[in-house]
């Protein structure tokens, strides 16, 4: 298969990419969502030096350093580019800020005025180039974007409140305007991912963190259709790119998402039983997940038992170990070290 040849030839034996191609590698590769961040003292020092969080995101040298910190400390198999999903709305002209200790705040939204200026994201791609050059060839650089629905949630709500009621009402009451927003985002997300792949990302993850808020009819329109378009268009522009879809909270819709989007890997949240996911999704799609971030934060026997349970399910199938959502900021780094040790010691 042409796609497989391209990747095995270009990225000599990266376990993450082999797994995304459907292979069962002797070791289970791992990385963690939000593996960079405030739970690491070295990240807190770097952030202090940068000023604000967004200053860190737009400084290629510092963003590359933040990306590499957890790779060095835990020897993860992948680096996820240090950036944020909200740099995209910002590059489309909406104001975005992060107040210290609070979540993101976004300015007024004018859908008609949104236009992607890729030039603004050049520092992000420069950071990707620096990371790729610094990583050993066996490790994968993962690029990412928020998916259109999740981005729209923040853009309409103006903040992250977890229930996004304003956005959900807007999508129903103002369907035509909402569709225009999703179309613009679908195009912008694709362009953003293409640039990251060109800058050295070997795979990309599409974060649809709030996919679980939608009933099936709306999920099909605002989660499924955009993901399908993004995967197809991305592969047209950079053939063979592995995409990990993460429709968090998709529940019973996970199998349909896997079948229809054509993603190479599927991020499973912690609430979804892994054995069920595997049964429903067939043997060729690579599953990724799904340790509960609370269990990682707590550590101890709960961590040991849950890791063993997940690895047992992952034994004979393409699998990338990860969390079911991002690392919590109070997580002791020693618990992540313990996790890394358990994973490195495991052979299928
Ligand atoms: O290590 C990595 O995973 C790479 C970097 C990364 C960040 N955000 C850094 C970050 C990634 C992949 C993201 C994705 C992201 N950002 C998502 C999707 C994943 C998810 O968590 O559901 C979302 C919804 C966002 C938006 C966002 N960024 C929020 C809601 C917040 C505030 C919450 C918080 O923890 O403070 C952020 C801030 C953010 N993004 C931080 C980091 C390291 C913390 C900023 C700081 O240093 O204070």
CSV table of C-alpha atoms and ligand atoms in Angstrom, one decimal:
chain,number,residue,atom,x,y,z
A,1,UNK,CA,0.0,0.0,0.0
A,2,UNK,CA,1.5,3.3,-1.1
A,3,UNK,CA,0.6,5.1,2.1
A,4,UNK,CA,2.3,2.6,4.3
A,5,UNK,CA,5.4,2.6,2.2
A,6,UNK,CA,5.7,6.4,2.5
A,7,UNK,CA,5.6,6.3,6.3
A,8,UNK,CA,7.8,3.3,6.9
A,9,UNK,CA,10.4,4.7,4.5
A,10,UNK,CA,10.3,8.2,5.9
A,11,UNK,CA,10.1,7.6,9.6
A,12,UNK,CA,12.2,4.5,10.3
A,13,UNK,CA,10.4,2.3,12.8
A,14,UNK,CA,8.4,4.9,14.8
A,15,UNK,CA,6.2,2.7,17.0
A,16,UNK,CA,3.5,5.4,17.1
A,17,UNK,CA,3.3,5.5,13.3
A,18,UNK,CA,3.5,1.7,12.9
A,19,UNK,CA,0.6,1.4,15.3
A,20,UNK,CA,-1.4,3.9,13.4
A,21,UNK,CA,-0.8,1.8,10.3
A,22,UNK,CA,-2.4,-1.1,12.1
A,23,UNK,CA,0.7,-3.0,13.2
A,24,UNK,CA,1.1,-4.6,16.6
A,25,UNK,CA,4.6,-3.5,17.8
A,26,UNK,CA,6.4,-5.5,20.6
A,27,UNK,CA,6.2,-2.5,22.9
A,28,UNK,CA,3.0,-0.5,23.4
A,29,UNK,CA,4.0,3.1,22.5
A,30,UNK,CA,2.8,5.9,24.7
A,31,UNK,CA,2.4,9.7,25.0
A,32,UNK,CA,0.0,11.7,27.1
A,33,UNK,CA,-2.4,14.4,26.2
A,34,UNK,CA,-1.2,17.6,27.9
A,35,UNK,CA,2.1,15.9,28.8
A,36,UNK,CA,3.6,19.4,28.8
A,37,UNK,CA,2.2,21.8,31.3
A,38,UNK,CA,1.9,23.1,34.8
A,39,UNK,CA,2.4,19.8,36.7
A,40,UNK,CA,6.1,20.0,35.6
A,41,UNK,CA,8.3,22.4,37.5
A,42,UNK,CA,10.5,22.9,34.4
A,43,UNK,CA,7.4,24.0,32.5
A,44,UNK,CA,6.5,26.5,35.2
A,45,UNK,CA,10.0,28.0,35.0
A,46,UNK,CA,9.8,28.2,31.2
A,47,UNK,CA,6.4,29.9,31.4
A,48,UNK,CA,7.7,32.4,33.9
A,49,UNK,CA,10.4,33.3,31.5
A,50,UNK,CA,8.1,33.7,28.5
A,51,UNK,CA,5.6,35.9,30.3
A,52,UNK,CA,2.1,34.7,29.4
A,53,UNK,CA,0.9,31.4,28.1
A,54,UNK,CA,0.3,32.7,24.6
A,55,UNK,CA,3.8,34.3,24.6
A,56,UNK,CA,5.1,30.8,25.2
A,57,UNK,CA,3.0,29.4,22.3
A,58,UNK,CA,4.3,32.0,19.8
A,59,UNK,CA,8.0,31.8,20.8
A,60,UNK,CA,9.4,29.0,18.6
A,61,UNK,CA,12.5,28.2,20.8
A,62,UNK,CA,10.5,28.2,24.0
A,63,UNK,CA,7.6,26.3,22.6
A,64,UNK,CA,10.0,23.7,21.2
A,65,UNK,CA,11.6,23.4,24.7
A,66,UNK,CA,8.2,23.0,26.3
A,67,UNK,CA,7.4,20.2,23.8
A,68,UNK,CA,10.6,18.4,24.5
A,69,UNK,CA,10.5,18.6,28.3
A,70,UNK,CA,8.2,15.6,28.9
A,71,UNK,CA,9.9,13.6,26.2
A,72,UNK,CA,13.2,14.0,28.0
A,73,UNK,CA,11.8,13.3,31.4
A,74,UNK,CA,9.6,10.3,30.6
A,75,UNK,CA,11.0,9.1,27.3
A,76,UNK,CA,7.6,9.2,25.7
A,77,UNK,CA,7.3,7.8,22.1
A,78,UNK,CA,5.7,10.9,20.8
A,79,UNK,CA,6.1,14.7,21.3
A,80,UNK,CA,2.9,16.7,21.0
A,81,UNK,CA,3.6,20.1,19.7
A,82,UNK,CA,3.3,22.7,22.4
A,83,UNK,CA,0.6,25.1,21.3
A,84,UNK,CA,-3.2,25.5,21.9
A,85,UNK,CA,-6.3,24.9,19.9
A,86,UNK,CA,-7.2,28.6,20.4
A,87,UNK,CA,-4.4,30.0,18.3
A,88,UNK,CA,-6.5,29.2,15.3
A,89,UNK,CA,-9.5,31.5,16.2
A,90,UNK,CA,-6.9,34.1,17.0
A,91,UNK,CA,-5.3,33.7,13.5
A,92,UNK,CA,-8.8,34.1,12.1
A,93,UNK,CA,-9.1,37.5,13.7
A,94,UNK,CA,-11.0,36.8,17.0
A,95,UNK,CA,-9.4,38.2,20.2
A,96,UNK,CA,-8.1,35.4,22.5
A,97,UNK,CA,-6.5,35.9,25.9
A,98,UNK,CA,-5.6,33.8,28.9
A,99,UNK,CA,-6.0,35.5,32.3
A,100,UNK,CA,-3.6,33.9,34.9
A,101,UNK,CA,-5.4,31.2,36.9
A,102,UNK,CA,-8.5,31.4,34.7
A,103,UNK,CA,-9.5,29.7,31.4
A,104,UNK,CA,-9.5,31.3,28.0
A,105,UNK,CA,-11.5,34.5,27.2
A,106,UNK,CA,-12.5,35.3,23.6
A,107,UNK,CA,-13.6,38.6,22.1
A,108,UNK,CA,-16.8,39.3,20.1
A,109,UNK,CA,-17.4,37.0,17.2
A,110,UNK,CA,-18.2,38.2,13.7
A,111,UNK,CA,-18.5,35.2,11.5
A,112,UNK,CA,-18.5,37.1,8.2
A,113,UNK,CA,-15.2,38.8,9.1
A,114,UNK,CA,-13.3,35.6,10.0
A,115,UNK,CA,-10.4,35.0,7.7
A,116,UNK,CA,-7.4,32.8,8.4
A,117,UNK,CA,-4.0,34.6,8.3
A,118,UNK,CA,-1.6,31.7,8.2
A,119,UNK,CA,1.3,34.1,8.6
A,120,UNK,CA,0.3,34.6,12.2
A,121,UNK,CA,0.9,30.9,12.9
A,122,UNK,CA,4.4,30.8,11.4
A,123,UNK,CA,6.0,30.6,14.9
A,124,UNK,CA,3.9,27.5,15.6
A,125,UNK,CA,5.3,25.8,12.4
A,126,UNK,CA,8.8,27.1,13.2
A,127,UNK,CA,8.5,25.4,16.6
A,128,UNK,CA,7.5,22.1,14.9
A,129,UNK,CA,10.6,22.3,12.7
A,130,UNK,CA,12.8,22.8,15.8
A,131,UNK,CA,11.2,19.9,17.6
A,132,UNK,CA,11.5,17.6,14.6
A,133,UNK,CA,15.2,18.4,14.3
A,134,UNK,CA,15.8,17.8,18.0
A,135,UNK,CA,13.9,14.5,18.2
A,136,UNK,CA,15.5,11.1,17.7
A,137,UNK,CA,14.2,9.5,14.5
A,138,UNK,CA,12.3,6.8,16.4
A,139,UNK,CA,10.0,9.4,18.1
A,140,UNK,CA,7.0,10.9,16.4
A,141,UNK,CA,6.0,14.6,16.4
A,142,UNK,CA,2.3,14.9,16.7
A,143,UNK,CA,0.6,18.1,15.4
A,144,UNK,CA,-3.0,19.0,16.4
A,145,UNK,CA,-5.9,21.2,16.0
A,146,UNK,CA,-9.2,21.7,17.7
A,147,UNK,CA,-12.0,20.3,15.6
A,148,UNK,CA,-14.6,22.8,14.2
A,149,UNK,CA,-17.3,22.0,16.7
A,150,UNK,CA,-15.1,22.4,19.8
A,151,UNK,CA,-13.5,25.6,18.4
A,152,UNK,CA,-17.0,26.9,17.7
A,153,UNK,CA,-17.9,26.2,21.3
A,154,UNK,CA,-15.2,28.5,22.6
A,155,UNK,CA,-15.7,31.1,19.8
A,156,UNK,CA,-19.4,31.5,20.5
A,157,UNK,CA,-19.4,31.1,24.2
A,158,UNK,CA,-16.4,33.4,24.7
A,159,UNK,CA,-15.1,31.1,27.4
A,160,UNK,CA,-15.0,27.4,28.4
A,161,UNK,CA,-17.8,26.7,30.8
A,162,UNK,CA,-18.2,23.0,30.2
A,163,UNK,CA,-21.9,23.1,29.1
A,164,UNK,CA,-21.8,25.5,26.2
A,165,UNK,CA,-25.5,26.2,26.2
A,166,UNK,CA,-25.3,29.4,24.2
A,167,UNK,CA,-23.4,27.5,21.4
A,168,UNK,CA,-25.8,24.6,21.4
A,169,UNK,CA,-28.8,26.9,21.1
A,170,UNK,CA,-27.1,29.0,18.4
A,171,UNK,CA,-26.4,25.9,16.3
A,172,UNK,CA,-30.1,25.0,16.4
A,173,UNK,CA,-31.7,28.5,16.1
A,174,UNK,CA,-29.2,30.0,13.7
A,175,UNK,CA,-28.3,27.0,11.7
A,176,UNK,CA,-27.3,28.8,8.5
A,177,UNK,CA,-24.9,31.1,10.3
A,178,UNK,CA,-23.6,28.2,12.3
A,179,UNK,CA,-23.0,26.2,9.2
A,180,UNK,CA,-21.0,29.1,7.7
A,181,UNK,CA,-18.8,29.2,10.9
A,182,UNK,CA,-18.2,25.4,10.7
A,183,UNK,CA,-17.3,25.6,7.0
A,184,UNK,CA,-14.8,28.3,7.6
A,185,UNK,CA,-13.3,26.4,10.5
A,186,UNK,CA,-13.2,23.2,8.5
A,187,UNK,CA,-11.1,24.9,5.9
A,188,UNK,CA,-8.9,26.7,8.5
A,189,UNK,CA,-8.3,23.5,10.5
A,190,UNK,CA,-7.2,21.6,7.3
A,191,UNK,CA,-4.8,24.4,6.4
A,192,UNK,CA,-3.4,24.5,9.9
A,193,UNK,CA,-2.8,20.7,10.0
A,194,UNK,CA,-1.3,20.7,6.5
A,195,UNK,CA,1.3,23.3,7.6
A,196,UNK,CA,2.2,21.2,10.7
A,197,UNK,CA,2.7,18.1,8.6
A,198,UNK,CA,4.9,20.1,6.2
A,199,UNK,CA,6.9,21.3,9.2
A,200,UNK,CA,7.6,17.8,10.4
A,201,UNK,CA,4.6,16.4,12.2
A,202,UNK,CA,4.3,12.7,11.4
A,203,UNK,CA,0.7,12.4,12.6
A,204,UNK,CA,-2.0,14.8,13.7
A,205,UNK,CA,-4.7,14.7,16.3
A,206,UNK,CA,-8.1,16.3,15.9
A,207,UNK,CA,-9.4,17.3,19.4
A,208,UNK,CA,-13.2,17.4,19.5
A,209,UNK,CA,-13.3,17.7,23.3
A,210,UNK,CA,-17.0,18.7,23.4
A,211,UNK,CA,-18.3,16.2,20.9
A,212,UNK,CA,-20.2,14.4,23.7
A,213,UNK,CA,-22.6,17.4,24.1
A,214,UNK,CA,-24.4,16.6,20.9
A,215,UNK,CA,-27.3,14.2,20.2
A,216,UNK,CA,-26.8,12.0,17.1
A,217,UNK,CA,-28.5,14.2,14.5
A,218,UNK,CA,-26.4,17.2,15.5
A,219,UNK,CA,-23.2,15.1,16.0
A,220,UNK,CA,-23.5,13.9,12.4
A,221,UNK,CA,-23.7,17.5,11.1
A,222,UNK,CA,-21.1,19.3,13.3
A,223,UNK,CA,-18.7,16.6,14.4
A,224,UNK,CA,-18.8,13.8,11.8
A,225,UNK,CA,-19.1,15.7,8.5
A,226,UNK,CA,-16.3,18.2,9.3
A,227,UNK,CA,-14.0,15.4,10.5
A,228,UNK,CA,-14.7,13.5,7.3
A,229,UNK,CA,-13.9,16.5,5.1
A,230,UNK,CA,-10.7,17.4,7.1
A,231,UNK,CA,-9.3,13.9,6.9
A,232,UNK,CA,-10.0,13.6,3.1
A,233,UNK,CA,-8.7,17.0,2.2
A,234,UNK,CA,-5.6,16.6,4.4
A,235,UNK,CA,-4.8,13.3,2.7
A,236,UNK,CA,-5.3,15.0,-0.7
A,237,UNK,CA,-2.7,17.6,0.2
A,238,UNK,CA,-0.3,15.4,2.2
A,239,UNK,CA,-1.0,11.8,1.2
A,240,UNK,CA,-0.8,9.2,3.8
A,241,UNK,CA,-1.0,11.5,6.8
A,242,UNK,CA,-2.2,9.5,9.9
A,243,UNK,CA,-5.0,11.2,11.7
A,244,UNK,CA,-6.0,10.5,15.3
A,245,UNK,CA,-9.6,11.5,15.9
A,246,UNK,CA,-10.6,12.3,19.5
A,247,UNK,CA,-14.4,12.8,19.7
A,248,UNK,CA,-14.4,12.9,23.5
A,249,UNK,CA,-17.7,11.7,24.9
A,250,UNK,CA,-18.9,10.2,21.6
A,251,UNK,CA,-20.1,7.1,23.6
A,252,UNK,CA,-22.2,4.8,21.4
A,253,UNK,CA,-21.3,7.0,18.3
A,254,UNK,CA,-17.5,6.1,18.5
A,255,UNK,CA,-17.8,3.1,16.1
A,256,UNK,CA,-19.6,5.2,13.5
A,257,UNK,CA,-17.1,8.0,13.9
A,258,UNK,CA,-14.2,5.5,13.3
A,259,UNK,CA,-15.9,3.9,10.3
A,260,UNK,CA,-17.0,7.1,8.6
A,261,UNK,CA,-14.1,9.6,9.1
A,262,UNK,CA,-11.3,7.3,7.9
A,263,UNK,CA,-9.1,8.2,10.9
A,264,UNK,CA,-6.1,5.9,11.4
A,265,UNK,CA,-6.4,6.1,15.2
A,266,UNK,CA,-9.2,6.9,17.6
A,267,UNK,CA,-8.7,8.5,21.0
A,268,UNK,CA,-10.9,6.8,23.5
A,269,UNK,CA,-12.1,8.8,26.6
A,270,UNK,CA,-11.9,7.2,30.1
A,271,UNK,CA,-15.7,6.7,30.3
A,272,UNK,CA,-15.8,4.3,27.3
A,273,UNK,CA,-14.9,0.7,28.1
A,274,UNK,CA,-11.9,-0.2,26.0
A,275,UNK,CA,-13.0,-3.8,25.4
A,276,UNK,CA,-16.3,-2.6,24.1
A,277,UNK,CA,-14.6,-0.1,21.8
A,278,UNK,CA,-12.4,-2.8,20.3
A,279,UNK,CA,-15.2,-5.2,19.7
A,280,UNK,CA,-17.3,-2.5,18.0
A,281,UNK,CA,-14.6,-1.0,15.9
A,282,UNK,CA,-12.9,-4.0,14.4
A,283,UNK,CA,-9.2,-5.0,14.5
A,284,UNK,CA,-7.6,-2.6,12.0
A,285,UNK,CA,-8.2,0.8,13.6
A,286,UNK,CA,-5.6,1.8,16.2
A,287,UNK,CA,-7.1,2.7,19.5
A,288,UNK,CA,-5.5,5.3,21.8
A,289,UNK,CA,-6.2,5.8,25.5
A,290,UNK,CA,-7.8,5.7,28.0
A,291,UNK,CA,-6.4,5.9,31.5
A,292,UNK,CA,-8.4,8.2,33.7
A,293,UNK,CA,-6.3,11.3,34.5
A,294,UNK,CA,-7.7,11.1,38.1
A,295,UNK,CA,-6.1,7.7,38.5
A,296,UNK,CA,-2.8,9.0,37.2
A,297,UNK,CA,-3.1,11.9,39.7
A,298,UNK,CA,-3.9,9.6,42.6
A,299,UNK,CA,-1.1,7.0,41.7
A,300,UNK,CA,-0.5,4.0,44.0
A,301,UNK,CA,-2.3,0.7,43.5
A,302,UNK,CA,-5.2,2.2,41.6
A,303,UNK,CA,-2.7,3.2,39.0
A,304,UNK,CA,-0.9,-0.1,38.9
A,305,UNK,CA,-4.1,-2.1,38.5
A,306,UNK,CA,-5.6,0.1,35.9
A,307,UNK,CA,-2.5,0.2,33.7
A,308,UNK,CA,-2.3,-3.6,33.9
A,309,UNK,CA,-6.0,-3.9,32.9
A,310,UNK,CA,-5.6,-1.6,29.9
A,311,UNK,CA,-2.4,-3.3,28.7
A,312,UNK,CA,-4.1,-6.6,28.9
A,313,UNK,CA,-6.8,-5.5,26.6
A,314,UNK,CA,-4.2,-3.9,24.3
A,315,UNK,CA,-2.1,-7.0,24.1
A,316,UNK,CA,-2.9,-8.3,20.6
A,317,UNK,CA,-4.0,-5.2,18.8
A,318,UNK,CA,-2.7,-1.9,17.4
A,319,UNK,CA,-2.7,0.4,20.4
A,320,UNK,CA,-1.2,3.6,21.7
A,321,UNK,CA,-1.3,4.1,25.5
A,322,UNK,CA,-2.6,7.5,26.5
A,323,UNK,CA,-4.9,9.1,29.0
A,324,UNK,CA,-8.6,9.5,28.3
A,325,UNK,CA,-8.2,13.3,28.6
A,326,UNK,CA,-5.3,15.7,29.6
A,327,UNK,CA,-3.0,15.4,32.5
A,328,UNK,CA,-4.3,17.2,35.6
A,329,UNK,CA,-2.2,20.1,36.8
A,330,UNK,CA,-1.8,18.6,40.4
A,331,UNK,CA,-0.5,15.3,39.1
A,332,UNK,CA,2.8,14.4,40.8
A,333,UNK,CA,5.5,13.9,38.1
A,334,UNK,CA,6.6,10.8,40.0
A,335,UNK,CA,3.3,9.2,39.1
A,336,UNK,CA,4.0,9.8,35.4
A,337,UNK,CA,7.5,8.4,35.9
A,338,UNK,CA,6.0,5.3,37.5
A,339,UNK,CA,3.5,4.9,34.5
A,340,UNK,CA,6.4,5.3,32.0
A,341,UNK,CA,8.4,2.6,33.9
A,342,UNK,CA,5.4,0.2,33.8
A,343,UNK,CA,4.9,0.8,30.1
A,344,UNK,CA,8.5,0.4,29.2
A,345,UNK,CA,8.7,-2.9,31.0
A,346,UNK,CA,5.7,-4.4,29.2
A,347,UNK,CA,6.2,-6.7,26.2
A,348,UNK,CA,3.3,-8.2,24.2
B,1,LIG,O1,1.0,18.9,26.0
B,1,LIG,C1,0.1,19.0,25.2
B,1,LIG,O2,-0.9,18.3,25.2
B,1,LIG,C2,0.3,20.1,24.1
B,1,LIG,C3,-0.3,21.3,24.3
B,1,LIG,C4,-1.7,21.6,24.4
B,1,LIG,C5,-2.3,22.6,25.2
B,1,LIG,N1,-3.6,22.7,25.0
B,1,LIG,C6,-1.5,23.4,26.1
B,1,LIG,C7,-2.1,24.2,27.2
B,1,LIG,C8,-2.8,21.0,23.8
B,1,LIG,C9,-2.9,19.8,22.8
B,1,LIG,C10,-4.0,21.7,24.2
B,1,LIG,C11,-5.4,21.4,23.6
B,1,LIG,C12,-6.5,22.2,24.1
B,1,LIG,N2,-6.5,23.5,24.5
B,1,LIG,C13,-7.8,21.7,24.2
B,1,LIG,C14,-8.3,20.3,23.7
B,1,LIG,C15,-7.9,19.3,24.7
B,1,LIG,C16,-8.8,19.3,25.9
B,1,LIG,O3,-8.2,19.6,27.0
B,1,LIG,O4,-10.0,19.1,25.9
B,1,LIG,C17,-8.6,22.7,24.7
B,1,LIG,C18,-10.1,22.6,24.9
B,1,LIG,C19,-7.8,23.8,24.9
B,1,LIG,C20,-8.3,25.2,25.4
B,1,LIG,C21,-7.6,25.6,26.6
B,1,LIG,N3,-6.3,25.9,26.8
B,1,LIG,C22,-8.2,25.7,27.9
B,1,LIG,C23,-9.7,25.4,28.2
B,1,LIG,C24,-7.2,26.0,28.8
B,1,LIG,C25,-7.4,26.4,30.2
B,1,LIG,C26,-7.5,25.2,31.1
B,1,LIG,C27,-6.2,25.1,31.9
B,1,LIG,O5,-5.8,24.0,32.1
B,1,LIG,O6,-5.7,26.1,32.3
B,1,LIG,C28,-6.0,26.1,28.1
B,1,LIG,C29,-4.7,26.5,28.6
B,1,LIG,C30,-3.5,25.6,28.3
B,1,LIG,N4,-3.3,24.9,27.1
B,1,LIG,C31,-2.4,25.3,29.2
B,1,LIG,C32,-1.6,24.4,28.5
B,1,LIG,C33,-0.2,23.9,29.0
B,1,LIG,C34,-2.3,25.9,30.6
B,1,LIG,C35,-1.8,27.3,30.4
B,1,LIG,C36,-0.9,27.7,31.5
B,1,LIG,O7,0.3,27.5,31.4
B,1,LIG,O8,-1.4,28.3,32.5
